[in-house]
Amino acid sequence: YLLCRGPKYTPHQARQLTYILESLQNQYSDSVLCRGPHHPCYRIEPDLVHLMKTSRDPAELLWGWTEWRRLVGPPALQLYPTLISIQNQGARNNGYKDIGECWKEELETPHLEST
């Protein structure tokens, strides 16, 4: 039963969805944060993750968080409306109201808002 449920994408929607998800992953994994000429540059994984786990310097943590958001956030924000639109289309293709309804069914929590 569950294999037949969930969103159902057309081939075109599946290609679009794959492209967007790969783009988001690449933005995250390929981003490099640089502080300046006398500081190391950080790839998000593993460098920035390590910095955020181990540093106790508030200024350094603020820099890491702010730069990560500045570098990754705006490009991702451009893709998210299209991502959600495609996911909602896929959900409607299989009789759901939207992708949220699919997720609730998957989690077996139809009344998630009141939980």
mmCIF file of C-alpha atoms in Angstrom:
data_model
loop_
_atom_site.group_PDB
_atom_site.id
_atom_site.type_symbol
_atom_site.label_atom_id
_atom_site.label_comp_id
_atom_site.label_asym_id
_atom_site.label_seq_id
_atom_site.Cartn_x
_atom_site.Cartn_y
_atom_site.Cartn_z
ATOM 1 C CA TYR A 1 0.000 0.000 0.000
ATOM 2 C CA LEU A 2 2.647 2.532 1.000
ATOM 3 C CA LEU A 3 4.607 1.928 -2.195
ATOM 4 C CA CYS A 4 1.621 3.255 -4.155
ATOM 5 C CA ARG A 5 1.161 6.312 -1.954
ATOM 6 C CA GLY A 6 3.079 9.560 -1.814
ATOM 7 C CA PRO A 7 3.716 12.047 -4.593
ATOM 8 C CA LYS A 8 3.597 10.901 -8.200
ATOM 9 C CA TYR A 9 5.776 12.915 -10.579
ATOM 10 C CA THR A 10 5.645 13.127 -14.344
ATOM 11 C CA PRO A 11 9.006 12.484 -16.037
ATOM 12 C CA HIS A 12 9.417 16.248 -16.551
ATOM 13 C CA GLN A 13 8.623 16.986 -12.897
ATOM 14 C CA ALA A 14 11.020 14.247 -11.772
ATOM 15 C CA ARG A 15 13.834 15.787 -13.855
ATOM 16 C CA GLN A 16 13.098 19.259 -12.465
ATOM 17 C CA LEU A 17 12.983 17.940 -8.904
ATOM 18 C CA THR A 18 16.254 16.056 -9.342
ATOM 19 C CA TYR A 19 17.940 19.145 -10.796
ATOM 20 C CA ILE A 20 16.806 21.369 -7.925
ATOM 21 C CA LEU A 21 17.773 18.878 -5.220
ATOM 22 C CA GLU A 22 21.200 18.367 -6.810
ATOM 23 C CA SER A 23 21.652 22.144 -7.072
ATOM 24 C CA LEU A 24 20.826 22.592 -3.388
ATOM 25 C CA GLN A 25 23.223 19.805 -2.424
ATOM 26 C CA ASN A 26 25.988 21.288 -4.589
ATOM 27 C CA GLN A 27 25.496 24.765 -3.137
ATOM 28 C CA TYR A 28 25.895 23.284 0.303
ATOM 29 C CA SER A 29 28.801 20.948 -0.413
ATOM 30 C CA ASP A 30 30.790 23.202 -2.763
ATOM 31 C CA SER A 31 30.613 26.395 -0.690
ATOM 32 C CA VAL A 32 33.815 27.705 0.854
ATOM 33 C CA LEU A 33 33.902 30.421 3.511
ATOM 34 C CA CYS A 34 37.017 32.576 3.733
ATOM 35 C CA ARG A 35 37.707 35.015 6.534
ATOM 36 C CA GLY A 36 40.629 36.835 5.025
ATOM 37 C CA PRO A 37 44.251 36.460 3.967
ATOM 38 C CA HIS A 38 45.556 35.419 7.399
ATOM 39 C CA HIS A 39 42.809 32.932 8.208
ATOM 40 C CA PRO A 40 42.024 29.511 6.807
ATOM 41 C CA CYS A 41 39.127 28.968 4.437
ATOM 42 C CA TYR A 42 36.419 26.522 5.462
ATOM 43 C CA ARG A 43 34.461 24.040 3.401
ATOM 44 C CA ILE A 44 31.091 23.588 5.038
ATOM 45 C CA GLU A 45 31.763 19.901 5.615
ATOM 46 C CA PRO A 46 33.891 18.994 7.426
ATOM 47 C CA ASP A 47 35.625 22.299 8.265
ATOM 48 C CA LEU A 48 32.777 24.597 9.277
ATOM 49 C CA VAL A 49 30.916 21.765 10.994
ATOM 50 C CA HIS A 50 34.057 21.066 13.053
ATOM 51 C CA LEU A 51 34.469 24.764 13.885
ATOM 52 C CA MET A 52 30.851 25.020 15.036
ATOM 53 C CA LYS A 53 31.204 21.885 17.188
ATOM 54 C CA THR A 54 34.497 22.785 18.835
ATOM 55 C CA SER A 55 34.863 26.562 19.013
ATOM 56 C CA ARG A 56 33.850 28.374 22.168
ATOM 57 C CA ASP A 57 34.652 31.809 20.731
ATOM 58 C CA PRO A 58 31.343 33.691 20.291
ATOM 59 C CA ALA A 59 32.791 35.946 17.572
ATOM 60 C CA GLU A 60 34.070 32.966 15.595
ATOM 61 C CA LEU A 61 30.761 31.126 15.934
ATOM 62 C CA LEU A 62 28.823 34.214 14.858
ATOM 63 C CA TRP A 63 31.111 34.636 11.849
ATOM 64 C CA GLY A 64 30.638 30.988 10.822
ATOM 65 C CA TRP A 65 26.862 31.104 11.167
ATOM 66 C CA THR A 66 26.468 34.481 9.460
ATOM 67 C CA GLU A 67 28.772 33.676 6.545
ATOM 68 C CA TRP A 68 27.204 30.262 6.014
ATOM 69 C CA ARG A 69 23.746 31.844 5.879
ATOM 70 C CA ARG A 70 24.993 34.627 3.572
ATOM 71 C CA LEU A 71 26.714 32.206 1.212
ATOM 72 C CA VAL A 72 24.188 29.366 1.055
ATOM 73 C CA GLY A 73 20.893 31.048 1.946
ATOM 74 C CA PRO A 74 20.156 33.385 -0.985
ATOM 75 C CA PRO A 75 20.834 30.848 -3.753
ATOM 76 C CA ALA A 76 18.766 28.228 -1.914
ATOM 77 C CA LEU A 77 15.960 30.715 -1.360
ATOM 78 C CA GLN A 78 15.675 31.186 -5.118
ATOM 79 C CA LEU A 79 15.144 27.439 -5.631
ATOM 80 C CA TYR A 80 12.765 26.654 -2.771
ATOM 81 C CA PRO A 81 9.539 28.106 -4.245
ATOM 82 C CA THR A 82 9.999 25.972 -7.367
ATOM 83 C CA LEU A 83 10.913 22.930 -5.265
ATOM 84 C CA ILE A 84 7.747 23.231 -3.179
ATOM 85 C CA SER A 85 5.634 23.893 -6.271
ATOM 86 C CA ILE A 86 6.891 20.706 -7.954
ATOM 87 C CA GLN A 87 6.427 18.688 -4.769
ATOM 88 C CA ASN A 88 2.867 19.997 -4.430
ATOM 89 C CA GLN A 89 2.163 19.127 -8.085
ATOM 90 C CA GLY A 90 3.438 15.593 -7.487
ATOM 91 C CA ALA A 91 1.222 15.300 -4.426
ATOM 92 C CA ARG A 92 -1.845 16.539 -6.324
ATOM 93 C CA ASN A 93 -1.034 14.069 -9.134
ATOM 94 C CA ASN A 94 -1.754 11.301 -6.621
ATOM 95 C CA GLY A 95 -4.842 12.829 -4.998
ATOM 96 C CA TYR A 96 -3.319 14.736 -2.098
ATOM 97 C CA LYS A 97 -4.033 18.367 -1.264
ATOM 98 C CA ASP A 98 -0.306 19.180 -1.043
ATOM 99 C CA ILE A 99 3.070 17.678 -0.123
ATOM 100 C CA GLY A 100 2.395 18.279 3.568
ATOM 101 C CA GLU A 101 -0.517 15.858 3.420
ATOM 102 C CA CYS A 102 1.841 13.222 1.927
ATOM 103 C CA TRP A 103 4.356 13.757 4.698
ATOM 104 C CA LYS A 104 1.683 13.449 7.389
ATOM 105 C CA GLU A 105 0.517 10.160 5.907
ATOM 106 C CA GLU A 106 4.113 8.929 5.741
ATOM 107 C CA LEU A 107 4.599 9.818 9.403
ATOM 108 C CA GLU A 108 1.213 8.308 10.243
ATOM 109 C CA THR A 109 0.158 11.555 11.932
ATOM 110 C CA PRO A 110 -2.880 12.890 10.070
ATOM 111 C CA HIS A 111 -3.550 15.520 12.768
ATOM 112 C CA LEU A 112 0.029 16.744 13.125
ATOM 113 C CA GLU A 113 -0.994 20.366 13.711
ATOM 114 C CA SER A 114 -2.900 19.431 16.885
ATOM 115 C CA THR A 115 -0.258 16.989 18.146
#
